[in-house]
PDB file of C-alpha atoms in Angstrom:
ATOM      1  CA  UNK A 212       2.332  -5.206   3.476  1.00  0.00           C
ATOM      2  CA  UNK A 213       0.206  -7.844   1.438  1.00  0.00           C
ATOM      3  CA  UNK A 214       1.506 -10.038  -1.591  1.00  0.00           C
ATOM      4  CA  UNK A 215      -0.644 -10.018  -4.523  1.00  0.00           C
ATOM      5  CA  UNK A 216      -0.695 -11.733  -7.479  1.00  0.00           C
ATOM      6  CA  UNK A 217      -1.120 -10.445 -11.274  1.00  0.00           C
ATOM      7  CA  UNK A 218      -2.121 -12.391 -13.539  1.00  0.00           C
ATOM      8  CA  UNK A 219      -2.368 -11.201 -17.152  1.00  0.00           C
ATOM      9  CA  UNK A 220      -4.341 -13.444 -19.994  1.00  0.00           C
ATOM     10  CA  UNK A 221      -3.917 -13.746 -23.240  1.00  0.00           C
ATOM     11  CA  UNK A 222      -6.222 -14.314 -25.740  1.00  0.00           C
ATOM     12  CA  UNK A 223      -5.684 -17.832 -27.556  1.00  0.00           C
ATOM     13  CA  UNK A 224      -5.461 -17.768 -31.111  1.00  0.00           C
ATOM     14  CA  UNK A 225      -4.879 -13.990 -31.812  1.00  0.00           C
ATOM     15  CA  UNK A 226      -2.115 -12.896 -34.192  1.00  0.00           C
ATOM     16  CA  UNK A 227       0.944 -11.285 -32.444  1.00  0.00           C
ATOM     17  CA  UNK A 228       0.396  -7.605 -31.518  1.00  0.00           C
ATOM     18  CA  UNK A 229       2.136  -5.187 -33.526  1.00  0.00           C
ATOM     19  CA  UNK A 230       5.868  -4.614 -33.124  1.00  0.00           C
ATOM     20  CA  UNK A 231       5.267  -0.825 -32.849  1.00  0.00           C
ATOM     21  CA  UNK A 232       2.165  -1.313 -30.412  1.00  0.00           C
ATOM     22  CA  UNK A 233       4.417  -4.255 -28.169  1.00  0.00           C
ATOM     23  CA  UNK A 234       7.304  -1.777 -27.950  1.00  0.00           C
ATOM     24  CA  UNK A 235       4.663   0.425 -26.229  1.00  0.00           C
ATOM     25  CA  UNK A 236       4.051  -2.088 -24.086  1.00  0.00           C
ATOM     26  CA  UNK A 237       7.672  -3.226 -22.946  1.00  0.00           C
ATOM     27  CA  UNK A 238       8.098   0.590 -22.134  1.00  0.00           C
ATOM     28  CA  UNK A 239       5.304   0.761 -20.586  1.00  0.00           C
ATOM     29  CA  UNK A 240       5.856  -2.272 -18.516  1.00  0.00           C
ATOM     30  CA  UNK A 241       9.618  -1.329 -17.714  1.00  0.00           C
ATOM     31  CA  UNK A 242       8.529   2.575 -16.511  1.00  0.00           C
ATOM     32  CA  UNK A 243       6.010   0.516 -13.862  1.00  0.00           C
ATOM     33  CA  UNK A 244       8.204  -1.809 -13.145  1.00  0.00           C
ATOM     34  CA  UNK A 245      10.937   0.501 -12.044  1.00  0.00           C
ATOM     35  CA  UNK A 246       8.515   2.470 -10.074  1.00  0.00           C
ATOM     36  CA  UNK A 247       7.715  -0.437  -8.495  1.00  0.00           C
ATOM     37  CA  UNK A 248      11.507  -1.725  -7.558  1.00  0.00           C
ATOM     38  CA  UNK A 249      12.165   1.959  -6.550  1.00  0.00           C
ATOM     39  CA  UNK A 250       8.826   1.753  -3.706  1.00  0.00           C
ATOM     40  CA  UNK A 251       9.828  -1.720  -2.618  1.00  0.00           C
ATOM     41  CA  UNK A 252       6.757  -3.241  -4.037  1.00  0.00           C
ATOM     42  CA  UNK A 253       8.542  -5.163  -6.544  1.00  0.00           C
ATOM     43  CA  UNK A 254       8.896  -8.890  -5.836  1.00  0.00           C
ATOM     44  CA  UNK A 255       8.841 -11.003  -9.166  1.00  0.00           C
ATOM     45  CA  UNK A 256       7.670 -10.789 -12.740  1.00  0.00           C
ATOM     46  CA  UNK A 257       7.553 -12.629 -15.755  1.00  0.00           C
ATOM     47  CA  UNK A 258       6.111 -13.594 -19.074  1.00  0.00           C
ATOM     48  CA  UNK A 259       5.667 -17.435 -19.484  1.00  0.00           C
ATOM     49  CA  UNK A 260       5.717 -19.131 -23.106  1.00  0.00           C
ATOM     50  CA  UNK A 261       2.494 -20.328 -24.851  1.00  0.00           C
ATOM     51  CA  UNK A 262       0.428 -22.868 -23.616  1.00  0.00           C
ATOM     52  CA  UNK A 263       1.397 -25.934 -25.697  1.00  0.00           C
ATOM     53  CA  UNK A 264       4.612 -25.703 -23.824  1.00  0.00           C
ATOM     54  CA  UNK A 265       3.276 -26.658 -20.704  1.00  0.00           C
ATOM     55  CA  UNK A 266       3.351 -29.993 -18.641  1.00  0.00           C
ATOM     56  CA  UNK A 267       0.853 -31.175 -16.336  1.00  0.00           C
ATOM     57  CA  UNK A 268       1.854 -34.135 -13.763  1.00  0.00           C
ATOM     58  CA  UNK A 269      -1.377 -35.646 -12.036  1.00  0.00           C
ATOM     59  CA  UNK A 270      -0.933 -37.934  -8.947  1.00  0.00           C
ATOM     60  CA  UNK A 271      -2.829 -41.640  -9.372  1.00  0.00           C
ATOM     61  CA  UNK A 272      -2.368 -44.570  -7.413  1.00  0.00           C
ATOM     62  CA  UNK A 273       0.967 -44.206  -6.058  1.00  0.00           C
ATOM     63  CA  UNK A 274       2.380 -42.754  -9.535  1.00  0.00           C
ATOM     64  CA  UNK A 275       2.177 -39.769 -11.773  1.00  0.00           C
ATOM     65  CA  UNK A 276       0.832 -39.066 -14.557  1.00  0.00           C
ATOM     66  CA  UNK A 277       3.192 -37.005 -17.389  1.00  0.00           C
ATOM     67  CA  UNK A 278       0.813 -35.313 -20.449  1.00  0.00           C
ATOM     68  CA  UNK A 279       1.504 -32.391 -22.531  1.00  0.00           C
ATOM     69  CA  UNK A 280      -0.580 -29.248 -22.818  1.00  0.00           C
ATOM     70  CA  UNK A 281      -2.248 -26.929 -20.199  1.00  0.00           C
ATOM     71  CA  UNK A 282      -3.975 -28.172 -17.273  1.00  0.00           C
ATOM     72  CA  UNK A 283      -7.035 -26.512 -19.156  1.00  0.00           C
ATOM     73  CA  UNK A 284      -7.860 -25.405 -22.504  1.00  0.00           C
ATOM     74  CA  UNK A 285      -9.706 -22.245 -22.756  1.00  0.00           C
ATOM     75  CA  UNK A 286     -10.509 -19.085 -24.798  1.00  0.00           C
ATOM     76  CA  UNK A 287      -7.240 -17.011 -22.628  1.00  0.00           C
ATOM     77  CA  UNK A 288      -4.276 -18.351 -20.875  1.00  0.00           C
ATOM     78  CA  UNK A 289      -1.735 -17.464 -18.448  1.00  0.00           C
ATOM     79  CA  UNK A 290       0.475 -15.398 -20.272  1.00  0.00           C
ATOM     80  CA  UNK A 291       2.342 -13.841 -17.427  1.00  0.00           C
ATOM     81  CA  UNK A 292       2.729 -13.253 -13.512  1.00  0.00           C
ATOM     82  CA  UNK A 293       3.617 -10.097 -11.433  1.00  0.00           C
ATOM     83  CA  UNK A 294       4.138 -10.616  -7.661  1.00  0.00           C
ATOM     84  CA  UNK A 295       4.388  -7.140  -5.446  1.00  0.00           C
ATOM     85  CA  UNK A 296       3.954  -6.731  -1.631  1.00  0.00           C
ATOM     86  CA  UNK A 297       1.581  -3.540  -1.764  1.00  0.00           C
ATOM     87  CA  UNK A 298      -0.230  -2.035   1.839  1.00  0.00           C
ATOM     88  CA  UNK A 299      -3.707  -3.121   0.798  1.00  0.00           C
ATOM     89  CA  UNK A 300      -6.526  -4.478  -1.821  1.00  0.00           C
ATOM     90  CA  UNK A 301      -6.268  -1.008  -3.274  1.00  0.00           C
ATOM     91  CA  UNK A 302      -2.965  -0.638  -4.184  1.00  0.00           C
ATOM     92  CA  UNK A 303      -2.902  -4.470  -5.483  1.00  0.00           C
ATOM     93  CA  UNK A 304      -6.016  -3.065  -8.183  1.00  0.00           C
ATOM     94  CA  UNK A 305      -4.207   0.700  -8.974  1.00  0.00           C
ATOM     95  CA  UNK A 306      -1.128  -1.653 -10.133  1.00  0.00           C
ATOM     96  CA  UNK A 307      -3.180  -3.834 -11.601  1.00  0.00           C
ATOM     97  CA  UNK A 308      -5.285  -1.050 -13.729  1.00  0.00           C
ATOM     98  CA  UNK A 309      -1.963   0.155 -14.751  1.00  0.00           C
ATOM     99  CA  UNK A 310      -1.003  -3.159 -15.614  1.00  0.00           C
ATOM    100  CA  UNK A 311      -4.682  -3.253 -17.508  1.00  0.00           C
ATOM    101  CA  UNK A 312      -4.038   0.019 -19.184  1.00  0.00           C
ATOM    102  CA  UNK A 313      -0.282  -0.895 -20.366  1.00  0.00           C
ATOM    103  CA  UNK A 314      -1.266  -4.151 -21.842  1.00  0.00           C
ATOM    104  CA  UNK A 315      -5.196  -4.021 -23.107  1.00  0.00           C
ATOM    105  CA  UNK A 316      -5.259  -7.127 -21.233  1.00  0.00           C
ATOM    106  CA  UNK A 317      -7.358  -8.920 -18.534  1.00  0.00           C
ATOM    107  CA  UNK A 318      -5.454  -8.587 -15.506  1.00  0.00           C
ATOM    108  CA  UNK A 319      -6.472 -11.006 -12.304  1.00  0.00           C
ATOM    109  CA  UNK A 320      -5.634  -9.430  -8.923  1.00  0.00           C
ATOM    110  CA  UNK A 321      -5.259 -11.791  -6.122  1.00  0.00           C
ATOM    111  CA  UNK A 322      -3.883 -12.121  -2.167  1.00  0.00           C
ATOM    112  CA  UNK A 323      -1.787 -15.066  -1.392  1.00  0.00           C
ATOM    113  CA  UNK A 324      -2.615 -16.532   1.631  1.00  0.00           C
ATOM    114  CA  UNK A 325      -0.341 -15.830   4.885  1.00  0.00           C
ATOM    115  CA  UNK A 326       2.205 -18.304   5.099  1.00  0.00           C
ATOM    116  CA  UNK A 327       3.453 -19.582   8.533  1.00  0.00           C
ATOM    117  CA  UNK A 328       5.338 -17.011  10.845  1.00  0.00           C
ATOM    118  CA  UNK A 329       3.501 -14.120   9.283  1.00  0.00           C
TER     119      UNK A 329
END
């Protein structure tokens, strides 16, 4: 088995969906995510507050750095993160299509590297 990452991005600027269409998503969401938990492929997942929240600490000379705001600014931001431990590249991208499909969002799927002992 193989973690992957998900990644989903959200637009910047756009209104807040719908409360009918978002209540599509959550179910949506929650049905995957129990199939997920009930495989074992389930590791972590979460939704992470808007950008302006964030804090970005940068190493210089010996100190660091404190400044508010993303690391980047851009057009999308990290909205969320799902971790599973799938058998292969191809099961990481049919979660992540569903994930796709659920959402109407861009959906990243990467491999974390192996760790030591694996």
């Amino acid at each position: 088995m193989t973690l992957y990452l998900l990644s989903l991005h959200q637009p910047r600027g756009e209104l807040p969906p719908d409360p009918d269409f978002l209540a599509g998503v959550m179910r949506q969401l929650g049905e995957l995510r129990a199939e997920l938990v009930s495989t074992g492929s389930w590791v972590f997942g979460q939704g992470l507050h808007g950008p302006e929240t964030a804090t970005v600490l940068r190493a210089r000379d010996g100190d660091v750095l404190v400044t508010d705001g993303p690391f980047v600014e851009g057009k999308e931001y990290l909205g969320g993160i799902t971790i599973i431990d799938v058998p292969d590249l191809d099961a990481a991208l049919d979660v992540g299509r569903r994930y796709a499909l659920a959402t109407t969002l861009p959906i990243e799927v990467r491999p974390f590297q192996a760790g030591a002992g694996d």
